[in-house]
PDB file of C-alpha atoms and ligand atoms in Angstrom:
ATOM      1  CA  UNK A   1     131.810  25.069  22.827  1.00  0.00           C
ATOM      2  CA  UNK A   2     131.087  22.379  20.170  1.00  0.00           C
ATOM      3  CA  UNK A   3     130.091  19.036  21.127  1.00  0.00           C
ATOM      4  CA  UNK A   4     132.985  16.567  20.451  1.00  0.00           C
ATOM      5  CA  UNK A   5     136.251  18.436  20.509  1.00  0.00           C
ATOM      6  CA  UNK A   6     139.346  17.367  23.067  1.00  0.00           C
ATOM      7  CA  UNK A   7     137.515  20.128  25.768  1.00  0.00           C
ATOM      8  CA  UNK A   8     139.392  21.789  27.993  1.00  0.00           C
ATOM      9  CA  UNK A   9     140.788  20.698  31.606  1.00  0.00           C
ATOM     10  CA  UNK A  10     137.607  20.372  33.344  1.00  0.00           C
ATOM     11  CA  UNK A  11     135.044  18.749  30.745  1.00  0.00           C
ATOM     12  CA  UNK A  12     132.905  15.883  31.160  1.00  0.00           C
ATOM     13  CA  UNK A  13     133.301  13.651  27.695  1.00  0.00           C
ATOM     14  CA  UNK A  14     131.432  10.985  26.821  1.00  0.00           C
ATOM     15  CA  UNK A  15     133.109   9.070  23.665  1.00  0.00           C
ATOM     16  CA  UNK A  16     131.256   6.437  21.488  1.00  0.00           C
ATOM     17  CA  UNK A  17     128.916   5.297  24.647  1.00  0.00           C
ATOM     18  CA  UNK A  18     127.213   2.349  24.482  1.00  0.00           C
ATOM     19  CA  UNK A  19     125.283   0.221  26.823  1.00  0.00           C
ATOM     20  CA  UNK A  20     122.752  -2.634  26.533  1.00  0.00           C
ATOM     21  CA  UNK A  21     119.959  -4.257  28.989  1.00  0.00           C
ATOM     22  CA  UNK A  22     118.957  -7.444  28.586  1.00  0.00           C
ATOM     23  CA  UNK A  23     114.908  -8.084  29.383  1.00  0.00           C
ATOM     24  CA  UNK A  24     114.689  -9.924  32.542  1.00  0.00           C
ATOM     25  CA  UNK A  25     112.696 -12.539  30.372  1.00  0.00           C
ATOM     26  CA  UNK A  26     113.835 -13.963  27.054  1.00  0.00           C
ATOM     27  CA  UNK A  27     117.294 -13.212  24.714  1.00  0.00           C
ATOM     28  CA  UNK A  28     115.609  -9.692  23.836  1.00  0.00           C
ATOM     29  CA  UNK A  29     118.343  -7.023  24.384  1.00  0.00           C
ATOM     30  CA  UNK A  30     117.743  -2.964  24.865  1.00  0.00           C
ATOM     31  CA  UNK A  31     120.131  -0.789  23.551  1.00  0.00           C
ATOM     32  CA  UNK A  32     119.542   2.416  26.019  1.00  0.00           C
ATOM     33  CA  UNK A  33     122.785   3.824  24.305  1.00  0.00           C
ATOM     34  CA  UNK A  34     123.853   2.898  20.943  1.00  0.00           C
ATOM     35  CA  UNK A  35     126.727   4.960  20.619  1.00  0.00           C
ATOM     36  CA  UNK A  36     126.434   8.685  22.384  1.00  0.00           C
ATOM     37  CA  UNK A  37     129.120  11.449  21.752  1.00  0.00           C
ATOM     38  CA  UNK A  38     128.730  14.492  24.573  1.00  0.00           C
ATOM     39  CA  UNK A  39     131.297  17.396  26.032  1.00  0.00           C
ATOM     40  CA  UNK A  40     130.117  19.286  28.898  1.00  0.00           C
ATOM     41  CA  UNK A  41     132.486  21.966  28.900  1.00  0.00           C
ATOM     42  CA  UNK A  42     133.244  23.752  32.540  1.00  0.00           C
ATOM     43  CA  UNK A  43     130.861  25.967  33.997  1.00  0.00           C
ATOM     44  CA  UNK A  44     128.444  24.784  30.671  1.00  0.00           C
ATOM     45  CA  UNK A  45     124.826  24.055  31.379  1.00  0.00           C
ATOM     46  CA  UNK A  46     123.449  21.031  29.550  1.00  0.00           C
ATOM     47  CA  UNK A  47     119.477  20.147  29.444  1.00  0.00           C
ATOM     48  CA  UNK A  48     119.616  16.422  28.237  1.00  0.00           C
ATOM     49  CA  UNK A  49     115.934  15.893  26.640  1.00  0.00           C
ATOM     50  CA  UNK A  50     113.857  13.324  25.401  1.00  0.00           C
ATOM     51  CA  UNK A  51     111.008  11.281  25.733  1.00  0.00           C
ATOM     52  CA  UNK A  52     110.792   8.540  28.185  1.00  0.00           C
ATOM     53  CA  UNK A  53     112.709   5.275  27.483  1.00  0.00           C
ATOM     54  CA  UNK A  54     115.311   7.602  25.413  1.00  0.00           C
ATOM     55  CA  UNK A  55     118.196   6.915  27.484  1.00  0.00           C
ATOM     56  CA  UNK A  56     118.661  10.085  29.630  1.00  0.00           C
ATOM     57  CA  UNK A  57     119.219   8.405  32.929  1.00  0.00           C
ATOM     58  CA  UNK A  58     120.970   5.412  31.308  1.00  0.00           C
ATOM     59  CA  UNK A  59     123.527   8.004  30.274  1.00  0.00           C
ATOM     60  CA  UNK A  60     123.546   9.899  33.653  1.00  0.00           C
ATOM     61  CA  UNK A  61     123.989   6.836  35.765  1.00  0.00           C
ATOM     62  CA  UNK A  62     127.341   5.939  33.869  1.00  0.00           C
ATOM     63  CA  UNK A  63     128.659   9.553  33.858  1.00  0.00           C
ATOM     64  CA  UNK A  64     128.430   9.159  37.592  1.00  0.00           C
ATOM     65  CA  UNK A  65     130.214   5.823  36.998  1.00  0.00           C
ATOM     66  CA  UNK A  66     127.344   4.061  38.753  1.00  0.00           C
ATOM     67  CA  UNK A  67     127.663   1.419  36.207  1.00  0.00           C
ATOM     68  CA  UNK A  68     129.779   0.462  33.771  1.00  0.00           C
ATOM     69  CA  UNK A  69     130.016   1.281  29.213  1.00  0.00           C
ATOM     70  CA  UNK A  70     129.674  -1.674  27.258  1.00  0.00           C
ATOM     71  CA  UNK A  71     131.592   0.084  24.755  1.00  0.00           C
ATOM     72  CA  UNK A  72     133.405   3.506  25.016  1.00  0.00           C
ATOM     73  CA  UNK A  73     134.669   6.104  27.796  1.00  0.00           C
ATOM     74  CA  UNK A  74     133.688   8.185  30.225  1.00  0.00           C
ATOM     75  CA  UNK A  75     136.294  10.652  31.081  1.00  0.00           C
ATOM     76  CA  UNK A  76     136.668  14.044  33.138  1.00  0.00           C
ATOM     77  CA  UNK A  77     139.859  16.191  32.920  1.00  0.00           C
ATOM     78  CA  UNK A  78     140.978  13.938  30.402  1.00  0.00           C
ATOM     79  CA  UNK A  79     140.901  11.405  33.025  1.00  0.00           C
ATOM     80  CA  UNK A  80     138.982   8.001  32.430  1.00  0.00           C
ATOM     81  CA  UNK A  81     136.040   7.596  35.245  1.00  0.00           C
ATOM     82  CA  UNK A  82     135.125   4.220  35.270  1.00  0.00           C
ATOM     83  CA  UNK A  83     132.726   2.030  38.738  1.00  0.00           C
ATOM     84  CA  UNK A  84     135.485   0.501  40.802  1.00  0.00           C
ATOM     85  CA  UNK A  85     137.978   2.722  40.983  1.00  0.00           C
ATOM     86  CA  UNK A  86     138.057   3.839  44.937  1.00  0.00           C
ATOM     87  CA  UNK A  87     141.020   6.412  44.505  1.00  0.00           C
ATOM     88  CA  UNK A  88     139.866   7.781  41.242  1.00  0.00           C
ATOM     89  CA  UNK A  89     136.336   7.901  41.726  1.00  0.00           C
ATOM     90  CA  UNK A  90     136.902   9.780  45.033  1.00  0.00           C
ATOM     91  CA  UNK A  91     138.494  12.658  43.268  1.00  0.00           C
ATOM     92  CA  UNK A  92     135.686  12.180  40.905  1.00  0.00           C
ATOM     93  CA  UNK A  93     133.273  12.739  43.329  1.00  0.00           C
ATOM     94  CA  UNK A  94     134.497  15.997  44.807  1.00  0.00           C
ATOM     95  CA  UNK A  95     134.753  17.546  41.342  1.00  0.00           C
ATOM     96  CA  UNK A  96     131.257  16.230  40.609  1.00  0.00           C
ATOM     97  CA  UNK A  97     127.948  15.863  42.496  1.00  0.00           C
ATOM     98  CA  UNK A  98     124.824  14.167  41.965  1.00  0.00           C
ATOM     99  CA  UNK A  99     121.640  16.386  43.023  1.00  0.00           C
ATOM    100  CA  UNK A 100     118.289  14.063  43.501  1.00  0.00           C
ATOM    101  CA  UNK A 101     115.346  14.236  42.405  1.00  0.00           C
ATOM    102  CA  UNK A 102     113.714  16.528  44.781  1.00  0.00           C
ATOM    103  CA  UNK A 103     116.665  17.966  46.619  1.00  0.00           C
ATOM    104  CA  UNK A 104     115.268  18.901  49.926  1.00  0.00           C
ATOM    105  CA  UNK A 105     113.370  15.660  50.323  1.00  0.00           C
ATOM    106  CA  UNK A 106     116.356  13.653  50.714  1.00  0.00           C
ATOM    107  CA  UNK A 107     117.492  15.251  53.736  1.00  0.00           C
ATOM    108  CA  UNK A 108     117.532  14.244  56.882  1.00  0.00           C
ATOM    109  CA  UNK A 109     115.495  16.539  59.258  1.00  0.00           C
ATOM    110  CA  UNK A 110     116.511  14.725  62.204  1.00  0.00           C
ATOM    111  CA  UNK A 111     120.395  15.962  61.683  1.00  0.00           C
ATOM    112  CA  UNK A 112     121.455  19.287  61.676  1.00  0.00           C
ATOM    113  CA  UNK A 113     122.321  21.811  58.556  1.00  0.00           C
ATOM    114  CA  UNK A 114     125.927  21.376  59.584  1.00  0.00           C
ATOM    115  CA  UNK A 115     125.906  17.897  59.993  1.00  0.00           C
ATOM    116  CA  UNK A 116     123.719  17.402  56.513  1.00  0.00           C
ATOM    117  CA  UNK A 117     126.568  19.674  54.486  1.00  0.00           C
ATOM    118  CA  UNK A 118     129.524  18.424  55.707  1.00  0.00           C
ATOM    119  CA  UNK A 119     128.105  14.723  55.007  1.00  0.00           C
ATOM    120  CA  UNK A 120     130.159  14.285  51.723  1.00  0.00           C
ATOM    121  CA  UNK A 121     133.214  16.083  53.376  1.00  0.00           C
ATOM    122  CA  UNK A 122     133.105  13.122  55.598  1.00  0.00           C
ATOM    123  CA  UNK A 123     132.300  10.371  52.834  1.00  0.00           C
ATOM    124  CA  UNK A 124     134.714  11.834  50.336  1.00  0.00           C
ATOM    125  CA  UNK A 125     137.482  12.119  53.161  1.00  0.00           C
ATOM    126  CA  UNK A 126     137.622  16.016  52.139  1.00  0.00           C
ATOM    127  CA  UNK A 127     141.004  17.468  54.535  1.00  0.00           C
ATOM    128  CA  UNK A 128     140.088  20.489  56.657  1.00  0.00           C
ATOM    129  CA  UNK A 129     137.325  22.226  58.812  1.00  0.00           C
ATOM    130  CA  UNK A 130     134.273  20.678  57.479  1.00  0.00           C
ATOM    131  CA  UNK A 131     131.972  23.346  59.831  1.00  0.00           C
ATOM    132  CA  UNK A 132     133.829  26.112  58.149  1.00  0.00           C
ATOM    133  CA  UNK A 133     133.501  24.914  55.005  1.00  0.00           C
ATOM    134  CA  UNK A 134     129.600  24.229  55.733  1.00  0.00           C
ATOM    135  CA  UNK A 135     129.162  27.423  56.399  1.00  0.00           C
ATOM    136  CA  UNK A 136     130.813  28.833  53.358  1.00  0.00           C
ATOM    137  CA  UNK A 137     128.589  26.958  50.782  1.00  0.00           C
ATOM    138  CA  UNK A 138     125.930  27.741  52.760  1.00  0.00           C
ATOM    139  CA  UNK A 139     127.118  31.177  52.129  1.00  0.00           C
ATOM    140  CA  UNK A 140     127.547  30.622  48.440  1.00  0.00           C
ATOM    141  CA  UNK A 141     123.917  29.319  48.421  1.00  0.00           C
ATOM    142  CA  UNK A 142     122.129  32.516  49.504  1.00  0.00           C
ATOM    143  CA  UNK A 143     122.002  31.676  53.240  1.00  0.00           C
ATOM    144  CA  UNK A 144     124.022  32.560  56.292  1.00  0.00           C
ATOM    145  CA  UNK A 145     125.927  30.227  58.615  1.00  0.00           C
ATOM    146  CA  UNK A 146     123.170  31.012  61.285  1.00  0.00           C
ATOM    147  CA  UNK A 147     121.939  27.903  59.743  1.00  0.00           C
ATOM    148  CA  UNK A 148     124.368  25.570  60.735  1.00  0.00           C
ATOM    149  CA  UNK A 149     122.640  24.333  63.763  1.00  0.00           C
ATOM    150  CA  UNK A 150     119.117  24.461  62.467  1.00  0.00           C
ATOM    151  CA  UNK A 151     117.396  21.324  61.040  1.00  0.00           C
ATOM    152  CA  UNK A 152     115.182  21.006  58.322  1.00  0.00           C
ATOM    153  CA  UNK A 153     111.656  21.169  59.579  1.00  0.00           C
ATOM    154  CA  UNK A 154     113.152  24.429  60.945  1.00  0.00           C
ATOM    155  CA  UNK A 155     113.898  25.927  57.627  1.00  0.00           C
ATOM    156  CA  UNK A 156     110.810  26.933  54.651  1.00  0.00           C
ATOM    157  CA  UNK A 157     110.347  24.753  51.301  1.00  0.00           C
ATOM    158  CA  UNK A 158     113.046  27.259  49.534  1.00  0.00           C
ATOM    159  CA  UNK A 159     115.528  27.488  51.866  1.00  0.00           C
ATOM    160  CA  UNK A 160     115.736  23.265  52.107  1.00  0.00           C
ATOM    161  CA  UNK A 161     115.846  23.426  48.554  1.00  0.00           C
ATOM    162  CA  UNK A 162     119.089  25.582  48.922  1.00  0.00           C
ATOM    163  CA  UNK A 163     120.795  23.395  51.738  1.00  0.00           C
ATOM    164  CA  UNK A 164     120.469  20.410  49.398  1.00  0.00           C
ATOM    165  CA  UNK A 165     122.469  22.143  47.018  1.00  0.00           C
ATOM    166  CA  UNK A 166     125.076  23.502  49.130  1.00  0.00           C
ATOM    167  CA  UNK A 167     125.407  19.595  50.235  1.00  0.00           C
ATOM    168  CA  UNK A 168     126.297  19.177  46.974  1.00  0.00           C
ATOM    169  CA  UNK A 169     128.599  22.330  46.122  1.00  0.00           C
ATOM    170  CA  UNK A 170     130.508  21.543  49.434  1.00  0.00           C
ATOM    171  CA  UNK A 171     133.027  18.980  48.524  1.00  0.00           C
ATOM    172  CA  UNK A 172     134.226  21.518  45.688  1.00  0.00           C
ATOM    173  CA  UNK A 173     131.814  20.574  42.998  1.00  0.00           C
ATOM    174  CA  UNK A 174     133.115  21.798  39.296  1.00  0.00           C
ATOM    175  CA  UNK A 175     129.608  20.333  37.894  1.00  0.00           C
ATOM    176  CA  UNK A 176     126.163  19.166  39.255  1.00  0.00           C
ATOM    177  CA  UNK A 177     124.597  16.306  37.484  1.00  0.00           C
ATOM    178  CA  UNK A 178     120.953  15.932  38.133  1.00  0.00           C
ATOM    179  CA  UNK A 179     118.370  13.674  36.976  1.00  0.00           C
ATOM    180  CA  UNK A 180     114.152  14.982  36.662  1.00  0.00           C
ATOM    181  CA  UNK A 181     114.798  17.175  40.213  1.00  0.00           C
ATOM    182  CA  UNK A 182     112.000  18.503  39.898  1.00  0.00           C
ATOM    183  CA  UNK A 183     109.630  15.577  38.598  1.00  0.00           C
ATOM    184  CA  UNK A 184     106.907  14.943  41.036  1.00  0.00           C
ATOM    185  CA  UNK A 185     107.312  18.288  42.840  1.00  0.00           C
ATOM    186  CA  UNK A 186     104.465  20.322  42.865  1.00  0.00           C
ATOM    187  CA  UNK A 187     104.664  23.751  40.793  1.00  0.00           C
ATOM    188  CA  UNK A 188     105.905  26.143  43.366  1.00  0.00           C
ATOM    189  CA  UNK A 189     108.548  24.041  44.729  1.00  0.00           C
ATOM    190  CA  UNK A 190     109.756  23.182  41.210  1.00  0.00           C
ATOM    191  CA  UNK A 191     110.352  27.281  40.985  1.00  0.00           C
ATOM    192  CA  UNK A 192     112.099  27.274  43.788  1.00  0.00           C
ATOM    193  CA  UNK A 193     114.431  24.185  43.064  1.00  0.00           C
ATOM    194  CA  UNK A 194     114.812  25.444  39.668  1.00  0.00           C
ATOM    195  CA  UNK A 195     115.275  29.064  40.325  1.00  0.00           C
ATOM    196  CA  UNK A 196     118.230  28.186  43.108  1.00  0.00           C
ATOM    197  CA  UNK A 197     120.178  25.773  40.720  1.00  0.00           C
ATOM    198  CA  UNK A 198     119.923  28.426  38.459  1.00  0.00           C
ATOM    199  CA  UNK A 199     121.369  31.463  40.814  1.00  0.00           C
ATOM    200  CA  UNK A 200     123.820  29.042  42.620  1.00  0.00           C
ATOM    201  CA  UNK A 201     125.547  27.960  38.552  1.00  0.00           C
ATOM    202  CA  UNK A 202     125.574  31.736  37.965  1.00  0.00           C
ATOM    203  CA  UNK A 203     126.754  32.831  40.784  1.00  0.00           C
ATOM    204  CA  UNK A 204     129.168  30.276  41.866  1.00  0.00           C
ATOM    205  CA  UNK A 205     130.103  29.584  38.087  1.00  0.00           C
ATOM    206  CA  UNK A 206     129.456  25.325  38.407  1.00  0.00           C
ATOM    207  CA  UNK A 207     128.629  23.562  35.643  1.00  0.00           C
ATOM    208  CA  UNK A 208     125.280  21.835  35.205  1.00  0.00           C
ATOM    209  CA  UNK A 209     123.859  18.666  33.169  1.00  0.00           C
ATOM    210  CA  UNK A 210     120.333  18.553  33.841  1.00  0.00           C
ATOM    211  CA  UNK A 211     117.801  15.167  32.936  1.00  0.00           C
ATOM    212  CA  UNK A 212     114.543  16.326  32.151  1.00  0.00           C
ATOM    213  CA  UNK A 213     111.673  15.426  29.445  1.00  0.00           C
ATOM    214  CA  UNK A 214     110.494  19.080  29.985  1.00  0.00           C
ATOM    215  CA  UNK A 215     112.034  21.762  27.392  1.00  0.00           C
ATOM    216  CA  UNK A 216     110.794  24.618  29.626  1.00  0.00           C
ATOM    217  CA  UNK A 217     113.026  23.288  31.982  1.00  0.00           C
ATOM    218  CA  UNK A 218     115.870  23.614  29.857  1.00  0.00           C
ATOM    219  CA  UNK A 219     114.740  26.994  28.451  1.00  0.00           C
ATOM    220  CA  UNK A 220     115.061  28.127  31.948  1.00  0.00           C
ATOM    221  CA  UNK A 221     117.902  26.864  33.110  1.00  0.00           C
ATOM    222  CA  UNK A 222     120.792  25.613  30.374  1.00  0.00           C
ATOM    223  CA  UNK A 223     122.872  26.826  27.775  1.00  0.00           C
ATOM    224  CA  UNK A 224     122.730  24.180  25.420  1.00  0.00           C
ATOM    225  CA  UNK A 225     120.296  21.110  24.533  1.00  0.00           C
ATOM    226  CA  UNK A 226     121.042  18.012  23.964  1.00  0.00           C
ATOM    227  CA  UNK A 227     117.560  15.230  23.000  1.00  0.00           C
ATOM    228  CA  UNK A 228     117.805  11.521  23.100  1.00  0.00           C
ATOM    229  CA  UNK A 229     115.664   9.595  20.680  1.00  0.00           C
ATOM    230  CA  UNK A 230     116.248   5.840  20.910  1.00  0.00           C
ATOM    231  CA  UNK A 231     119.540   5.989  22.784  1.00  0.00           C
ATOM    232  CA  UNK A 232     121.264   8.246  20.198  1.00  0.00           C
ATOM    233  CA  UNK A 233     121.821  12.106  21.004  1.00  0.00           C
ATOM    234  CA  UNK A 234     119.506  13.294  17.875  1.00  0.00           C
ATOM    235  CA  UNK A 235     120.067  16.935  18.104  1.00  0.00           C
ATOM    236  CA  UNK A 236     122.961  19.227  20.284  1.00  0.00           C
ATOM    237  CA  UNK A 237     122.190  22.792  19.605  1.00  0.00           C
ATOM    238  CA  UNK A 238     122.343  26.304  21.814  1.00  0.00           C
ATOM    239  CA  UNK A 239     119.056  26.709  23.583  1.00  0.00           C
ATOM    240  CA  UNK A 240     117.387  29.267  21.926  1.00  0.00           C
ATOM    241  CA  UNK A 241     117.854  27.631  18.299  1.00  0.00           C
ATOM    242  CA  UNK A 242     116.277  24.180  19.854  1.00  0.00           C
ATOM    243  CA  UNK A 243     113.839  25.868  21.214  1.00  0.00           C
ATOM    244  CA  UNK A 244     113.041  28.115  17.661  1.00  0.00           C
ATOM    245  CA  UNK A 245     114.492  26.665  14.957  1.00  0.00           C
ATOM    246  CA  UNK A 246     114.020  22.577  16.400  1.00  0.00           C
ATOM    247  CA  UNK A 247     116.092  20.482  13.577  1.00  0.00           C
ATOM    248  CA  UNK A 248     114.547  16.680  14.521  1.00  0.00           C
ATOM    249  CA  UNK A 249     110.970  15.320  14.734  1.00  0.00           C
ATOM    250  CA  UNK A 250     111.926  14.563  18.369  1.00  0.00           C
ATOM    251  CA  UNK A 251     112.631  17.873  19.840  1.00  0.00           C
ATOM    252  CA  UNK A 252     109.570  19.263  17.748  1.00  0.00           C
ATOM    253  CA  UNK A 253     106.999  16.333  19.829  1.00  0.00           C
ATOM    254  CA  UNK A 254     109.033  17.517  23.114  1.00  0.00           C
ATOM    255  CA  UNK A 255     108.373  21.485  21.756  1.00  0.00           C
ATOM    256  CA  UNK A 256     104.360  20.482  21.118  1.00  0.00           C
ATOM    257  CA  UNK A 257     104.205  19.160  24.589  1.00  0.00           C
ATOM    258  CA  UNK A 258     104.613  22.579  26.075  1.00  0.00           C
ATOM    259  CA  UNK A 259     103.773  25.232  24.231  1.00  0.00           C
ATOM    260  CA  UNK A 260     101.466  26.871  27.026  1.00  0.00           C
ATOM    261  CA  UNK A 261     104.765  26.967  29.023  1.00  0.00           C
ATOM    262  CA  UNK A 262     107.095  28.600  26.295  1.00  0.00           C
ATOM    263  CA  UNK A 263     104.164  31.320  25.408  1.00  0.00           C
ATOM    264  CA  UNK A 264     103.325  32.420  29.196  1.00  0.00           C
TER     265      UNK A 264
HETATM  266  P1  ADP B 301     114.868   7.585  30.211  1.00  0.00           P
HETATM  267  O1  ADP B 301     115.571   8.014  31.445  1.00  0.00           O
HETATM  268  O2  ADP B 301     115.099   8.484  29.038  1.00  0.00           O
HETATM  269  O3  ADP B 301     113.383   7.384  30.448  1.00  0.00           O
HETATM  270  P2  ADP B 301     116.301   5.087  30.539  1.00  0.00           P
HETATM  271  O4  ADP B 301     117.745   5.423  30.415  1.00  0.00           O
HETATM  272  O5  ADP B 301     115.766   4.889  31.904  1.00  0.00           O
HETATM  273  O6  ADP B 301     115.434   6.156  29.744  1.00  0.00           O
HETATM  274  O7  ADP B 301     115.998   3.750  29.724  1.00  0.00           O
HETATM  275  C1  ADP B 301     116.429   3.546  28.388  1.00  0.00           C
HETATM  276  C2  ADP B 301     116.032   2.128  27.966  1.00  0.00           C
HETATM  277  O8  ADP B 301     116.795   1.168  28.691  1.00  0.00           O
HETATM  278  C3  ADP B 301     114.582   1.784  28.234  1.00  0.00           C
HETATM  279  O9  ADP B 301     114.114   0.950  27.215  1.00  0.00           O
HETATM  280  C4  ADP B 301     114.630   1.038  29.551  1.00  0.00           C
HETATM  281  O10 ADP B 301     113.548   0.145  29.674  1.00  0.00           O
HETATM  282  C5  ADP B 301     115.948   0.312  29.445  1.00  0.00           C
HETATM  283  N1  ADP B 301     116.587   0.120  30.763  1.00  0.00           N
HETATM  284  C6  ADP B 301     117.115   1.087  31.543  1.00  0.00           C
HETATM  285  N2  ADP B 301     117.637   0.570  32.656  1.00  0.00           N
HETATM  286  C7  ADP B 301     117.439  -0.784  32.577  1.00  0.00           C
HETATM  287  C8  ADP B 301     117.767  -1.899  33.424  1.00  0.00           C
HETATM  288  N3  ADP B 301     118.424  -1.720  34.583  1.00  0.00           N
HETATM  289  N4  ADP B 301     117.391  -3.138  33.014  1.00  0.00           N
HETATM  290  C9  ADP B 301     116.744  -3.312  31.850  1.00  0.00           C
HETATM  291  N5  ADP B 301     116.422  -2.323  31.008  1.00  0.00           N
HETATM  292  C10 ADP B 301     116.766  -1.066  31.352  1.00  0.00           C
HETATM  293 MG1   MG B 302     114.820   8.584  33.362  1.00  0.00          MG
END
């Protein structure tokens, strides 16, 4: 899959993005995206890279239409997404989901596994039997519907991590859009968050477009790179040649930051 071609039915385009900031003192403008080209194909796994201030989340927030281009479009299935939209943005929703940053932390334990799965059934207005569907994702996730009445504090550190995700899977997610999930976890739980993203995309064939400033990150998880230098996409290459053969000064910094990582 190139970066920039028409895509296929269920791609996530961006087209000629831009989108400015002004400073909350003075007529100084930032230009988090100057003009960014990306196609996440189906089932594709993206790493978008880059230092901070690049533009990563900038570019994350308005493929979730959480705010609005300046200039450009958003669109999925050949369909422009666009903040305001109720309808649209619905059916948006269901085909893609936003993971947190540190996906078991934002659950509830007061409510049960059920209760925490089915949540965007609800909010999305999904048809059908929102337990049964809980417990297939659950399913899908690596654990059994025996966990449908449990709540978090009854669960371990992994299998939270793996409820999170099936949160987001259960609406009928086509693609999982996450920004630095695992920034600010400590190393074993990043493993775990990482290693279950990674199984559930395999296994249940979702596409992924991952926010990190960590290459390993992408190394372990994505099929293609994409790093932001100054609100531009600098470099879009297959994994392995970013990570060997890295074309821009930018991905060669975000290379030197980890080369304990890449070696182990
Ligand atoms: P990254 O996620 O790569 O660290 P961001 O997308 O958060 O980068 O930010 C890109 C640039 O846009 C930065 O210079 C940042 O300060 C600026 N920026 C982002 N969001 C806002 C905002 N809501 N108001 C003002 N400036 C912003
Ligand atoms: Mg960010």
């Amino acid at each position: 899959m190139t970066a920039g071609g028409t895509g296929p039915a269920g791609s996530l385009q961006a087209r000629g993005v831009r989108r400015m900031y002004r400073r909350h003192r003075g007529p100084e403008v930032v230009h988090a995206l100057a003009g960014v080209d990306l196609t996440v194909a189906e089932g594709e796994r993206v790493g978008i890279v880059g230092a901070s201030g690049s533009g990563k989340s900038t570019l994350l927030r308005l493929l979730l239409a959480l705010e609005p281009v300046d200039a450009g479009e958003i669109t999925y299935a050949a369909r422009p997404i666009r903040p305001g939209g109720v309808r649209e943005l619905r059916w948006y929703r269901r085909q893609v989901q936003y993971v947190p940053q540190d996906p078991a932390g934002s659950l509830d334990p007061r409510r049960r596994v059920a209760d925490l799965v089915a949540e965007p059934l609800r909010r999305l207005r999904v048809d059908g039997d929102h337990r049964a569907r809980a417990a297939e994702v659950l399913i899908a996730v690596g654990l059994e519907a025996g966990f449908l009445d449990r709540r978090p504090y009854q669960l371990s550190g992994g299998q939270c991590q793996r409820v999170a995700i099936a949160r987001a899977l259960a609406p009928g997610a086509r693609m999982i859009l996450a920004d630095e999930p695992v920034s600010g976890l400590d190393l074993p739980l990043r493993q775990q968050v990482l290693a279950v993203l990674d199984e559930v995309c395999r296994t249940v064939g979702t596409g992924l477009v991952i926010v990190t400033h960590d290459l390993s990150v992408v190394s372990r998880l994505c099929d293609r790179g994409v790093v932001m230098d100054g609100g531009r996409i600098v470099e879009d290459a297959a994994t392995a040649d970013l990570l060997t053969r890295p074309a821009h000064p930018a991905t060669r910094r975000l290379l030197d930051s980890i080369p304990r990582l890449l070696t182990a």
